[in-house]
Every structure is written in C-alpha cells, then in structure tokens.
PDB file of C-alpha atoms and ligand atoms in Angstrom:
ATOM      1  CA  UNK A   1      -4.468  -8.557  -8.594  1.00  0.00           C
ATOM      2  CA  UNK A   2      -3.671 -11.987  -7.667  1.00  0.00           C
ATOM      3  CA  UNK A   3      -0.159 -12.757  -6.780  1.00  0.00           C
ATOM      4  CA  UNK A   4       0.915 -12.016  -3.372  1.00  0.00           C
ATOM      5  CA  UNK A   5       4.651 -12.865  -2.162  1.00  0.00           C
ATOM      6  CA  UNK A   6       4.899 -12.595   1.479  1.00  0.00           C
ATOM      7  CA  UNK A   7       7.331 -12.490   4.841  1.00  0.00           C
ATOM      8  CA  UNK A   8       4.632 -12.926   7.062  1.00  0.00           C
ATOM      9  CA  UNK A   9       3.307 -15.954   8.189  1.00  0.00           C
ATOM     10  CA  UNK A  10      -0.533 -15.302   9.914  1.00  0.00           C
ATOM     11  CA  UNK A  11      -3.242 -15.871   8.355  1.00  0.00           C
ATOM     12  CA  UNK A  12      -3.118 -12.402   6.761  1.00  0.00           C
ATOM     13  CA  UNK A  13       0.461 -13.106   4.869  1.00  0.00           C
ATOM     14  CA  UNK A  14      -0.162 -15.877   3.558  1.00  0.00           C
ATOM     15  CA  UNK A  15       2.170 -18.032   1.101  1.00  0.00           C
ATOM     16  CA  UNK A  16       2.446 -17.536  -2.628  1.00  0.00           C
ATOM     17  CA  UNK A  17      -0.489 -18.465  -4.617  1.00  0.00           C
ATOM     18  CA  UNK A  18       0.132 -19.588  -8.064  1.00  0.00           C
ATOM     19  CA  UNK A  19      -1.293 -17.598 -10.673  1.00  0.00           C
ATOM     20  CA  UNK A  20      -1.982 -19.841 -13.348  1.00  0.00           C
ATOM     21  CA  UNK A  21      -4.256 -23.011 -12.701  1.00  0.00           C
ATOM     22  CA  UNK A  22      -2.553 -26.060 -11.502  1.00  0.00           C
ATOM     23  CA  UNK A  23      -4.484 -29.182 -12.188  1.00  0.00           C
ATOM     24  CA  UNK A  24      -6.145 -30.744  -9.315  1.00  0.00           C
ATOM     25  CA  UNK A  25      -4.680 -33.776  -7.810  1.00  0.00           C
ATOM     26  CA  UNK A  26      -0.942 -33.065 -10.145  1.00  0.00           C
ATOM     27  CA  UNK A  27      -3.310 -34.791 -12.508  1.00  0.00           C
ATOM     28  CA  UNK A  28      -1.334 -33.814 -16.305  1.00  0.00           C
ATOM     29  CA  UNK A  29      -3.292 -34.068 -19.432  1.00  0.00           C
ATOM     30  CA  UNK A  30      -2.275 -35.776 -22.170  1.00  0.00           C
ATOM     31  CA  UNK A  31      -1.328 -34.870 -25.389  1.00  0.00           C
ATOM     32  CA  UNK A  32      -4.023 -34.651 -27.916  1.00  0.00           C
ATOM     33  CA  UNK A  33      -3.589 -36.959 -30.758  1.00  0.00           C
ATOM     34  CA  UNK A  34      -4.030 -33.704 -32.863  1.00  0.00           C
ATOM     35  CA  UNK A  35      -2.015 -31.650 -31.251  1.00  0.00           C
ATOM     36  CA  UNK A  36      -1.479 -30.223 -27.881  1.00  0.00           C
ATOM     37  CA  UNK A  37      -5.218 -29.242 -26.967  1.00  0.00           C
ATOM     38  CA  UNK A  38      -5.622 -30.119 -23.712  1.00  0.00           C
ATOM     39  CA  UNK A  39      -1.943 -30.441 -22.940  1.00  0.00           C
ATOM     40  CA  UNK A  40      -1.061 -29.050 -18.822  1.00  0.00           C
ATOM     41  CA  UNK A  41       2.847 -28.185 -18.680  1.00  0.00           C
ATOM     42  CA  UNK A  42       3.807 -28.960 -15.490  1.00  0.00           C
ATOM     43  CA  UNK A  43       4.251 -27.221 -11.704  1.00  0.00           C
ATOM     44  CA  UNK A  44       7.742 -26.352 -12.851  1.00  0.00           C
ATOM     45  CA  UNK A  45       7.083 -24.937 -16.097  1.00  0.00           C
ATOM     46  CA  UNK A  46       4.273 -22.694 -14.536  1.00  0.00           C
ATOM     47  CA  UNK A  47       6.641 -21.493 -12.187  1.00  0.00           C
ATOM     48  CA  UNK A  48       9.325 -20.610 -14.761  1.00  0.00           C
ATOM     49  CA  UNK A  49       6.612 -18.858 -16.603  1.00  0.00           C
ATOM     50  CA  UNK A  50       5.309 -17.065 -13.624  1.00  0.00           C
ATOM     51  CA  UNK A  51       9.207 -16.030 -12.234  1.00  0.00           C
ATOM     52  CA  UNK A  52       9.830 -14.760 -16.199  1.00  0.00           C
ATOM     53  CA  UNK A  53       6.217 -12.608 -15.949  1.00  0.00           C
ATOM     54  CA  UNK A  54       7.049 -11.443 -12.474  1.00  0.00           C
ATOM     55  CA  UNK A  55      10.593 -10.264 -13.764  1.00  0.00           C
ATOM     56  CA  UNK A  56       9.041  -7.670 -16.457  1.00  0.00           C
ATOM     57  CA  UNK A  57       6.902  -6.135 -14.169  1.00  0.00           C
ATOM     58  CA  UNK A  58       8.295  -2.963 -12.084  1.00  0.00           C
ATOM     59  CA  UNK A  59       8.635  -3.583  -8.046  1.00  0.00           C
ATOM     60  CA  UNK A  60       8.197  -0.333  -6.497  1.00  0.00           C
ATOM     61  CA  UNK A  61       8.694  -0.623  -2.330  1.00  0.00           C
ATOM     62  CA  UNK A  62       6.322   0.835  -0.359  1.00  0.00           C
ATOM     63  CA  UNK A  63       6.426   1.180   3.705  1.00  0.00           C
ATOM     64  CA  UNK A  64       3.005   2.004   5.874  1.00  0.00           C
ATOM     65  CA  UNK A  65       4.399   3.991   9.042  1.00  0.00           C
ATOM     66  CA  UNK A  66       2.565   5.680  11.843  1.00  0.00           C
ATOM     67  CA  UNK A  67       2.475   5.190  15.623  1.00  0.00           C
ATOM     68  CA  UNK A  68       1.355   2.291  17.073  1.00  0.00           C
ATOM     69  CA  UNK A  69      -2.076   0.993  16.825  1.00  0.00           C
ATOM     70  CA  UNK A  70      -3.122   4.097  14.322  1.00  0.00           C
ATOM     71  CA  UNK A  71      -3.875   0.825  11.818  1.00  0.00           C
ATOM     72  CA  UNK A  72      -1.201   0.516   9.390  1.00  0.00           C
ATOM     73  CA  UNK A  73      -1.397  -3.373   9.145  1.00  0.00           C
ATOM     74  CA  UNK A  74      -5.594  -3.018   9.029  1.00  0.00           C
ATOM     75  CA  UNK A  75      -5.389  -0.980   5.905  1.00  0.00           C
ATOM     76  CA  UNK A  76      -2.941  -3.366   4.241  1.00  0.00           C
ATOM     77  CA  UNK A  77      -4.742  -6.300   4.800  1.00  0.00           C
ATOM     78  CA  UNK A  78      -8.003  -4.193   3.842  1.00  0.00           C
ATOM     79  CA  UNK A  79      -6.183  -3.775   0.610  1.00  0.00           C
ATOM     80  CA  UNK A  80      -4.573  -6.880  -0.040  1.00  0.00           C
ATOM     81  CA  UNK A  81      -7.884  -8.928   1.463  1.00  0.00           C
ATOM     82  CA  UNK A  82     -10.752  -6.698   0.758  1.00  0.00           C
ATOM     83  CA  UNK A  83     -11.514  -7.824   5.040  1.00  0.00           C
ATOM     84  CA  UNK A  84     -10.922  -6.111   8.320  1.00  0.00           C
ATOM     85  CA  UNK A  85     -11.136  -7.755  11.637  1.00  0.00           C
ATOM     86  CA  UNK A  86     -12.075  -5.395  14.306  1.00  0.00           C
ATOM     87  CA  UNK A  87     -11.870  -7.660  17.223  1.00  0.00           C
ATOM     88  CA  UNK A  88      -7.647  -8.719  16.631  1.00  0.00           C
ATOM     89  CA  UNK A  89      -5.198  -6.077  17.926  1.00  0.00           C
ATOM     90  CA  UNK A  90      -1.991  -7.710  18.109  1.00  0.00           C
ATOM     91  CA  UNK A  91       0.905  -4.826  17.517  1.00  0.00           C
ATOM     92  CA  UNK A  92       3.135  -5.693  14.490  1.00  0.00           C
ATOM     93  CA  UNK A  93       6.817  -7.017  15.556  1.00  0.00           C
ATOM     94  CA  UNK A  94       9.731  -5.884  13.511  1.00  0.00           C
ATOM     95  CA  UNK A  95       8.698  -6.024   9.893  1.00  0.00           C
ATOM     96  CA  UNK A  96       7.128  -7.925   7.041  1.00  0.00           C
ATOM     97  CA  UNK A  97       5.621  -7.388   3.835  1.00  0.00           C
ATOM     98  CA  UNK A  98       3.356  -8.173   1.212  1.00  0.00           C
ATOM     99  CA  UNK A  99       3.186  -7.804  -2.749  1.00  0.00           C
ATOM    100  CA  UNK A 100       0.460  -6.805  -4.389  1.00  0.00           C
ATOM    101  CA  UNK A 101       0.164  -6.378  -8.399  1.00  0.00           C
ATOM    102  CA  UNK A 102      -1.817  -3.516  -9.345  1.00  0.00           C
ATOM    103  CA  UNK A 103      -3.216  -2.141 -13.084  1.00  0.00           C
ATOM    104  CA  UNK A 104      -1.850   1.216 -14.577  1.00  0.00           C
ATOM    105  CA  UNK A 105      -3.556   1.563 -17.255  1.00  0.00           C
ATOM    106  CA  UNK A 106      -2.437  -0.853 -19.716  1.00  0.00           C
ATOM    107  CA  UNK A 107       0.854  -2.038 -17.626  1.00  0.00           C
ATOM    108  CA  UNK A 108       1.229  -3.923 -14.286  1.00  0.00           C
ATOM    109  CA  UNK A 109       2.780  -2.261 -11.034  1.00  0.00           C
ATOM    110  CA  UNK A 110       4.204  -4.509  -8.569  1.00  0.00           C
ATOM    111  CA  UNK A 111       3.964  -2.459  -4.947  1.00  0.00           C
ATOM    112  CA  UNK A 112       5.824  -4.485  -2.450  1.00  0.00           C
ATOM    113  CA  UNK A 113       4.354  -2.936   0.819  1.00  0.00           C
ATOM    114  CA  UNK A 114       6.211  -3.412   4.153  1.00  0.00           C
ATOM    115  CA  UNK A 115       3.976  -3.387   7.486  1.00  0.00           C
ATOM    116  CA  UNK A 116       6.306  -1.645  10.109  1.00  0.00           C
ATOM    117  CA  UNK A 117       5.634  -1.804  14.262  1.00  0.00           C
ATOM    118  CA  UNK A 118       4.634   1.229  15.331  1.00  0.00           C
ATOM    119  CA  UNK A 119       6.144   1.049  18.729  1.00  0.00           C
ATOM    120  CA  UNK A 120       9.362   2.967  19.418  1.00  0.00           C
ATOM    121  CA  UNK A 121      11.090   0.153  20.108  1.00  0.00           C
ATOM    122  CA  UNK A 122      11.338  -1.155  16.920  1.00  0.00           C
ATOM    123  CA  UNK A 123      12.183   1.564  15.032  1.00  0.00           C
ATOM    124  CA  UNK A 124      15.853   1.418  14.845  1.00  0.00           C
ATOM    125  CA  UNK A 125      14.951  -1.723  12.770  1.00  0.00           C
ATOM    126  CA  UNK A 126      12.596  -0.066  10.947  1.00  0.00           C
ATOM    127  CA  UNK A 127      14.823   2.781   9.758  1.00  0.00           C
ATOM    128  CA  UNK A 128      16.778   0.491   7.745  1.00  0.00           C
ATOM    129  CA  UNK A 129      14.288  -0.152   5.328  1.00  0.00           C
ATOM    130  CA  UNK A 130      13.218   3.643   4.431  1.00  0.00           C
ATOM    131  CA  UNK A 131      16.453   4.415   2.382  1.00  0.00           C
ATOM    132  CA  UNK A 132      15.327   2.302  -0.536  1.00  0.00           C
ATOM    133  CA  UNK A 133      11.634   3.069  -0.260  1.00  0.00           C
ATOM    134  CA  UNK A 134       9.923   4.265  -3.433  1.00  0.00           C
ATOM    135  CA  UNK A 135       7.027   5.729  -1.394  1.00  0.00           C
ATOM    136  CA  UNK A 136       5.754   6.204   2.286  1.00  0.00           C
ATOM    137  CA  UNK A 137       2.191   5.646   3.455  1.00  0.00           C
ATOM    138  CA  UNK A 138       2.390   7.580   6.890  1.00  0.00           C
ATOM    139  CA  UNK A 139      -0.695   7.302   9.340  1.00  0.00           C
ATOM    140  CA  UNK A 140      -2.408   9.135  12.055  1.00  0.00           C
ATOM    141  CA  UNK A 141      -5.655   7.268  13.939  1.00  0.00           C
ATOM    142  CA  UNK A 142      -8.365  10.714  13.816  1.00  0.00           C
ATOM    143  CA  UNK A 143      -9.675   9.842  17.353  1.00  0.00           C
ATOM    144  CA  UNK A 144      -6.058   9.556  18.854  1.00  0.00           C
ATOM    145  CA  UNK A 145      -4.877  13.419  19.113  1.00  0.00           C
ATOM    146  CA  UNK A 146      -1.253  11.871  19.469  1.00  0.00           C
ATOM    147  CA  UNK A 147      -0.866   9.901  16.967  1.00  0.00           C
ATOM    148  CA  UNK A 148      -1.349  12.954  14.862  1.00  0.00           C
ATOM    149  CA  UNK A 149       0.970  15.238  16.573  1.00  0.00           C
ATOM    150  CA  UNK A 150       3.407  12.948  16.142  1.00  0.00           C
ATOM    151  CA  UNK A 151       3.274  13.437  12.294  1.00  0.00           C
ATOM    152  CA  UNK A 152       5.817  16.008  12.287  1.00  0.00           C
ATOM    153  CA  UNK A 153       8.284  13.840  14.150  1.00  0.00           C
ATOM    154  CA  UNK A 154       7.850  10.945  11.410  1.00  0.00           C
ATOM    155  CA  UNK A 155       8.178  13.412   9.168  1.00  0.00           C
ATOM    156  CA  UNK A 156      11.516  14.498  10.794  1.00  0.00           C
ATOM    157  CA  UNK A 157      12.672  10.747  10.701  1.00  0.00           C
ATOM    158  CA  UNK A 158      12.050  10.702   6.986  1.00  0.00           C
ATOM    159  CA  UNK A 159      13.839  13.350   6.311  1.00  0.00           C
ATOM    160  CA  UNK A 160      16.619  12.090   8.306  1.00  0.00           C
ATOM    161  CA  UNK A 161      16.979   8.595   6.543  1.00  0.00           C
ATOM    162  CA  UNK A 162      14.303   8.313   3.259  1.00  0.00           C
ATOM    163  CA  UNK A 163      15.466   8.981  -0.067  1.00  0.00           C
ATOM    164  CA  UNK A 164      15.124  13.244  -0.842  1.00  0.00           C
ATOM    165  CA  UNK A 165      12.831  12.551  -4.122  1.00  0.00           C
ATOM    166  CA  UNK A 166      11.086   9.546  -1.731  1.00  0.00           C
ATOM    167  CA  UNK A 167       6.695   9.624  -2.915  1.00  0.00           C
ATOM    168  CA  UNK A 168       4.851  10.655   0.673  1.00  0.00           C
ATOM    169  CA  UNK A 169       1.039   9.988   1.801  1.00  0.00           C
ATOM    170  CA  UNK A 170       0.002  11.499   4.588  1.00  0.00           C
ATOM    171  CA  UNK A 171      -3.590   9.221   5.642  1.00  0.00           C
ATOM    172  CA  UNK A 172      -5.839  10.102   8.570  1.00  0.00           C
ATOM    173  CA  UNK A 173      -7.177   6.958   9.382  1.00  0.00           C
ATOM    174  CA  UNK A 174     -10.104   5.422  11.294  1.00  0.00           C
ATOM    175  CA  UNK A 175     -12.331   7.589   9.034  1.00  0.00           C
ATOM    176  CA  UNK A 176     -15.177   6.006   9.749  1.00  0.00           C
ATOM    177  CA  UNK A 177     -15.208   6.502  13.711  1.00  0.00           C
ATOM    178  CA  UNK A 178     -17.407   9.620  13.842  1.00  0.00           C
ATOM    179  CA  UNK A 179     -18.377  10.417  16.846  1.00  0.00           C
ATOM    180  CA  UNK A 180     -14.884   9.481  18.626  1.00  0.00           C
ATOM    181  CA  UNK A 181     -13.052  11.777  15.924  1.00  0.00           C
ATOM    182  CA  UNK A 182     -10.111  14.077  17.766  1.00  0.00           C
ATOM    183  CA  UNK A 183      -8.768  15.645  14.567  1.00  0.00           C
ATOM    184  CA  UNK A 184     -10.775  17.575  11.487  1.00  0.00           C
ATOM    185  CA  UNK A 185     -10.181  16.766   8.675  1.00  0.00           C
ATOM    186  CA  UNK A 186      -9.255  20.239   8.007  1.00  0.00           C
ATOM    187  CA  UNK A 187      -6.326  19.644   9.778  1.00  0.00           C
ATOM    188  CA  UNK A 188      -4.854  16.708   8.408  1.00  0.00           C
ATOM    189  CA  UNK A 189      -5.411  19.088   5.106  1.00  0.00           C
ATOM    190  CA  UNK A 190      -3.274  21.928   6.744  1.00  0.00           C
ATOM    191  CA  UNK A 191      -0.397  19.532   7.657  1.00  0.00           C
ATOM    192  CA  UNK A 192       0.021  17.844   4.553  1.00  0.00           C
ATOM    193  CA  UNK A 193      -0.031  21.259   3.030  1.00  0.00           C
ATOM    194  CA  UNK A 194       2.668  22.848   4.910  1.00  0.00           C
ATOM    195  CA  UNK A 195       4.426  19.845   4.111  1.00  0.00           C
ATOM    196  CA  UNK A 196       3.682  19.564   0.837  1.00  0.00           C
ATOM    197  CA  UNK A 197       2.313  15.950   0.364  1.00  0.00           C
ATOM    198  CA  UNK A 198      -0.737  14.635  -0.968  1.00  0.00           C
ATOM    199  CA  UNK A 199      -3.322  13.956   1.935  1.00  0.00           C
ATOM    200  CA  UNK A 200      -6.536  11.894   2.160  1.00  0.00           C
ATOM    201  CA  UNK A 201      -8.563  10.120   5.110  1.00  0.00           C
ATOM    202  CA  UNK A 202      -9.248   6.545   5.047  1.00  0.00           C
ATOM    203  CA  UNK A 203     -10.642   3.813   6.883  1.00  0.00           C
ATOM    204  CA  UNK A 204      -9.664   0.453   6.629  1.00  0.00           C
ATOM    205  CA  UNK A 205     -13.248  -0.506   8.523  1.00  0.00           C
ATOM    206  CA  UNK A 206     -15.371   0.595   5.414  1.00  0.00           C
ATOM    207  CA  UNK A 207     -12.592   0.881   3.189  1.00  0.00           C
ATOM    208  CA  UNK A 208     -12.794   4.497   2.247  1.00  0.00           C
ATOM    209  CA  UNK A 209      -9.903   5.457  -0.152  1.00  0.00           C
ATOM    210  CA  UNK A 210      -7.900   2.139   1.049  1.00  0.00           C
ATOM    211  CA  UNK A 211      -7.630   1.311  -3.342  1.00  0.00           C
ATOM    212  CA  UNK A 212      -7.259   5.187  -4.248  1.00  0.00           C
ATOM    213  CA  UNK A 213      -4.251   5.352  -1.887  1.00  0.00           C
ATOM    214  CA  UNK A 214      -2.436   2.416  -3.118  1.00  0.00           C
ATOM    215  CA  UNK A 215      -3.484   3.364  -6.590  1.00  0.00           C
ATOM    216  CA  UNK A 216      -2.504   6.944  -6.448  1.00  0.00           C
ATOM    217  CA  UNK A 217       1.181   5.904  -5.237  1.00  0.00           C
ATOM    218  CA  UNK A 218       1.006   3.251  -7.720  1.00  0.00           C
ATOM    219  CA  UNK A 219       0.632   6.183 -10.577  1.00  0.00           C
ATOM    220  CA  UNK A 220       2.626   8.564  -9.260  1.00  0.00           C
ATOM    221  CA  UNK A 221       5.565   5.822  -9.451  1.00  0.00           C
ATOM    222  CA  UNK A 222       5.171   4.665 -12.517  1.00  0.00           C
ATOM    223  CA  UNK A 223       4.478   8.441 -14.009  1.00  0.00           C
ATOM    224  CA  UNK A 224       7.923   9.178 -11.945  1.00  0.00           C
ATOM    225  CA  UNK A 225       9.685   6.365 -13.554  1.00  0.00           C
ATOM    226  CA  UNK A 226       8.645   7.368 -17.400  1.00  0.00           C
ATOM    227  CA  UNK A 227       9.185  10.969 -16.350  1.00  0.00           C
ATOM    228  CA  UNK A 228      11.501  11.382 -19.222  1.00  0.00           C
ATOM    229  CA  UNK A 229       9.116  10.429 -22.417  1.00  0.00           C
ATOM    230  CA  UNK A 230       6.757  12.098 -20.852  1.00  0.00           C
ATOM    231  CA  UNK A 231       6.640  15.696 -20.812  1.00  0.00           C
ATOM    232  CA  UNK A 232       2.630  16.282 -19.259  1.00  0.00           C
ATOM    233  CA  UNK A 233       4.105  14.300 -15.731  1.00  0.00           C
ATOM    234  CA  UNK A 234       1.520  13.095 -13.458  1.00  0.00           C
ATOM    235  CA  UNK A 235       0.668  14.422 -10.973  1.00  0.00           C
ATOM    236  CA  UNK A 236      -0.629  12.761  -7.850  1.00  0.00           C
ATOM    237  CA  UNK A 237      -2.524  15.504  -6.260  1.00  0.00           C
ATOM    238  CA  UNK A 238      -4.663  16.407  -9.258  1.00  0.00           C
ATOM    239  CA  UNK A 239      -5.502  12.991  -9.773  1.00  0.00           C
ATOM    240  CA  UNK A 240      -6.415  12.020  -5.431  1.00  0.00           C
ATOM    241  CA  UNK A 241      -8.925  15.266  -6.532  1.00  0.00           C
ATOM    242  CA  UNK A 242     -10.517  13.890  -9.305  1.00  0.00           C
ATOM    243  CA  UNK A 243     -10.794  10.293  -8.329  1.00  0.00           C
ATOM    244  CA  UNK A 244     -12.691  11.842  -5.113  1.00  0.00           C
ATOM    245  CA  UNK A 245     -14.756  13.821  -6.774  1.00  0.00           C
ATOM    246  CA  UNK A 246     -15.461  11.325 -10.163  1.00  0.00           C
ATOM    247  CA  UNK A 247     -15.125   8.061  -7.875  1.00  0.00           C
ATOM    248  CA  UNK A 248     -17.387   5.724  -6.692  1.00  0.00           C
ATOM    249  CA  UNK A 249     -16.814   7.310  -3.089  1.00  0.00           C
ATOM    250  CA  UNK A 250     -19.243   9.466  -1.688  1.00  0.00           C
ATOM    251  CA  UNK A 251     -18.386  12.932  -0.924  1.00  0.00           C
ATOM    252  CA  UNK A 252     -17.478  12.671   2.387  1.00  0.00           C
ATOM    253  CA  UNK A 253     -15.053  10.203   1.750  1.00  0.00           C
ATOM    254  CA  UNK A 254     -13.481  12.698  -0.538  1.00  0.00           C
ATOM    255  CA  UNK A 255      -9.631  13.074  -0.671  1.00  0.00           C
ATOM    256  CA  UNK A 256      -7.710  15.878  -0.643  1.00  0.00           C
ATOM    257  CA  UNK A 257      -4.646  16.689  -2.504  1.00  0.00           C
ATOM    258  CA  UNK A 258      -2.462  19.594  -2.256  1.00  0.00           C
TER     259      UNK A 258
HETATM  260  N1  LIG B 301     -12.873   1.753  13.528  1.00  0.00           N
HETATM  261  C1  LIG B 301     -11.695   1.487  12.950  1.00  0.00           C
HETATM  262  N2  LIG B 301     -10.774   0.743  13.603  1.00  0.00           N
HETATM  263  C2  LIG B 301      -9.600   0.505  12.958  1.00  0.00           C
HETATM  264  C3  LIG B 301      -9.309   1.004  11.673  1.00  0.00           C
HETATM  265  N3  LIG B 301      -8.058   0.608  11.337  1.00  0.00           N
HETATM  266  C4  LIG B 301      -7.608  -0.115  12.359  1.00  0.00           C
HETATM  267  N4  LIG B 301      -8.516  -0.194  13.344  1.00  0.00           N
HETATM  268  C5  LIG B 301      -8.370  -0.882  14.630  1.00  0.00           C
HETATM  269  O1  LIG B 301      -7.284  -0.276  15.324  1.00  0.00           O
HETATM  270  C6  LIG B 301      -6.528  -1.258  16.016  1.00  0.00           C
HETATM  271  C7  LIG B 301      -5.061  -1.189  15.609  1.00  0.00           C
HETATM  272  O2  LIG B 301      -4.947  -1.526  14.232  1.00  0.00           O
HETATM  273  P1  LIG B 301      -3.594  -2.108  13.602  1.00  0.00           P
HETATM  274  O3  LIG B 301      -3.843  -2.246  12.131  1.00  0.00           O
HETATM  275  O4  LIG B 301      -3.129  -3.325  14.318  1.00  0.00           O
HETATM  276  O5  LIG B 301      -2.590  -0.917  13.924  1.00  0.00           O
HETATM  277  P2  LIG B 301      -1.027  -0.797  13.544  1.00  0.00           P
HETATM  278  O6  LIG B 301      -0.786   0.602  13.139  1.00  0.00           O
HETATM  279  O7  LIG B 301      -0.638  -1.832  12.550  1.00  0.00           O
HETATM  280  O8  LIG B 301      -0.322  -1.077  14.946  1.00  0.00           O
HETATM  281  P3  LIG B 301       1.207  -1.583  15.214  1.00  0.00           P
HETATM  282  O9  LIG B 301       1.343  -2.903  14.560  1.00  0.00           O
HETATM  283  O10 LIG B 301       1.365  -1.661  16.702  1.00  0.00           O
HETATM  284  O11 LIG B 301       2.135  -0.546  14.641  1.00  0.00           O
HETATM  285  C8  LIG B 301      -7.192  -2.603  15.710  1.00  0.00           C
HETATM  286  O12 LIG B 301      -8.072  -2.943  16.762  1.00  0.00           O
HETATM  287  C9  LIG B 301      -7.972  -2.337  14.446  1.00  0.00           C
HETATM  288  O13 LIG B 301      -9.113  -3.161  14.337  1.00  0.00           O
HETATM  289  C10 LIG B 301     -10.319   1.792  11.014  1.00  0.00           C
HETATM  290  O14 LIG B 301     -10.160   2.290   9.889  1.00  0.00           O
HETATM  291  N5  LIG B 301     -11.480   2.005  11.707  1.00  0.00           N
END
C-alpha cells in the first residue's frame, strides 16, 4: 500500500509519492556496455508506467460520514498513516480525499476514501458526492449518546440520495475510551441489525478494526463487482466474523456482522 493521490493539503494529505524509485539527485545511469543493467528510465517514463499500472487497477469510492467530531478523519489517517494525533481537533471543511491501494487476494483494490465535515452546515455539499459512492463508512463516537442517535437520520439521508445497492458500515468509534463509553456495544449491534448492515467498533487511538473495516469493504466490492463468475458471492458479514474471531485482534475488539 504505497500510492496515495490526494485533495488535501495538511500534513495528513499529502502529495503523490512515486512508487517506483527515482534516483537521487535526477542522477540517470548509464547504459551498460553489455546491455542495459543498470540503466534508470527517466521521471517521465516512471510516471507513464505508474499512470498505465494505476489504470488496471479498480477505483472503488468510499465516503466516511458521521456527525461532527465522532472521528471520521482520525480513522482515515489511522489507516492511511498507521498514526493518530490526539491533541489536533480541527473539524474537516467541505471535503477531500485520499487513495489508498489495498491487496485482495491476488489483485489490487484502489479505495478512494473521501473525509466529509460532519457539521450540518456542510452537508448540502456533502450530499453531492454520495450518489456515486461504492460504499459508506458511517460513524458514531460511543461516549457521545448523540452522535449515535443520529444514526438513523444519516441513515435517512442515504437513503434519500446514495445509490439503492450502495455497500454500508455502520462503526462505533472511540472504542478504546472505556470508562467514558455512552453506548454498548450491544446496541450498535441492534441498530445495524434492524438495518441490515454489517457493524463493528473501532478506534482509531489503538487502531482496533481500522484495516478490517477498510478491508472488509474492500472485499465486499470487489466480490460485488465479479458477482457474475462467481456463484459462492462474498459475503461481508461472514467474513467481519471470522476475521474477529481468527484475527490478530483480541476478543474484545471483536466485530460483529449481521
Ligand atoms: N480516544 C479517542 N479519540 C478519538 C478517536 N478518534 C478520534 N478521536 C478524537 O476525537 C476528536 C475528533 O476527531 P476527528 O477525526 O477530527 O473527527 P471528525 O469526525 O473528522 O470531525 P469533523 O471533521 O468535524 O466531521 C479528535 O480530538 C480526535 O483525536 C478514537 O478512536 N479514540
């Protein structure tokens, strides 16, 4: 997972970074007198090459919602970073996103996630993007009671302007805060049940089922996409089970899947 394409521009989005070396210093090597051993094409060529790569590998858009502050930009940068910065709480503006490249098996999965702002203010900008998004990541923050009641409205905006076959996560964040916790995780099971989407909690602090979500949506898109050649479909919920029971996650971190 090394390519990242970006809209952002903090520290977090940052620009492009090549995936093949570049020689240091634009330094070239020279042709071998034997051959090519040795031989460095240059900048331009390993762009071409990278574009033509990029180009075979299937973009699937992804969009993190949730009210404000419930940590929607934490978890991607969690993901896309492996860090999380506990002190910096500066609410997302508009939108932005990120690209990240992950394995299926033997093929590559581009997920172009899109941060959105929380706030209600932003969200007739935000409801733009959902009609082409492959899959939703929505958040609740389990110490903010709120945030989680306000599920079922996000849900009713999804409904309202997402795509009817769209890939939904429901993720109760902020795992990790115990003894501030407002919700069970009980009932983040019940919702996503009567709702019918696949539900896990996570915490982009310790990073508790940050991969397994992107992973899972990553699999259930690409098992969507090959639906036709392949009659056993996969299916997300079975496999959010296994990983948390099989994974390297302990069981409290489990995930549940419905
Ligand atoms: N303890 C803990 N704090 C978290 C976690 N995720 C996010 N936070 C903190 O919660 C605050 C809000 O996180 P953000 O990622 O900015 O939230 P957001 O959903 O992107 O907010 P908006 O951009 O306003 O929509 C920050 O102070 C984060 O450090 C988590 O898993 N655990």
């Amino acid at each position: 997972m090394t390519d990242r394409e970006d809209s952002m521009d903090d520290d977090v989005f940052e620009a492009v970074e090549a995936r093949l070396e570049v020689p240091k210093d634009g330094q070239r090597g020279t042709h071998s007198p034997t051959g090519y051993r040795g031989y460095q094409p240059s900048i331009d060529v390993i762009n071409l090459c990278n574009q033509l790569e990029d180009a075979e590998v299937p973009v699937h858009k992804t969009i993190l919602l949730g009210d404000s502050g419930v940590g929607k930009t934490s978890l991607l940068v969690k993901f896309d970073t492996g860090k999380f910065e506990s002190s910096k709480f500066s609410a997302t503006v508009g939108i932005g996103f990120t690209t990240k490249v992950v394995q299926v098996d033997d093929s590559k999965v581009k997920l172009q996630i899109w941060d959105t702002a929380g706030q209600e203010r932003f969200r007739c900008v935000t409801h733009a993007y959902y009609r082409d998004a492959h899959a939703l990541l929505l958040l609740y923050d389990v110490t903010n009671k709120k945030s989680f009641d306000n599920i079922r409205a996000w849900l009713g905006e999804i409904k309202d302007y997402a795509h009817d076959d769209v890939v939904i996560m429901l993720l109760g964040n902020k795992a990790d805060c115990g003894s501030d916790r407002a919700i069970k995780r009980e009932e983040g099971e019940r919702l996503a049940r009567e709702y019918r989407v696949t539900f896990m909690e996570t915490s982009a602090k310790s990073g508790q089922n940050v991969e397994l979500a992107f992973h899972a949506i990553a699999r259930d898109l690409t098992s969507r996409n090959a639906a036709n050649a392949d009659p056993q479909r996969f299916n997300v919920q079975d496999y959010v089970r296994a990983q948390a029971q099989h994974g390297p996650e302990s069981p409290q971190c489990a995930a549940c899947a419905f």
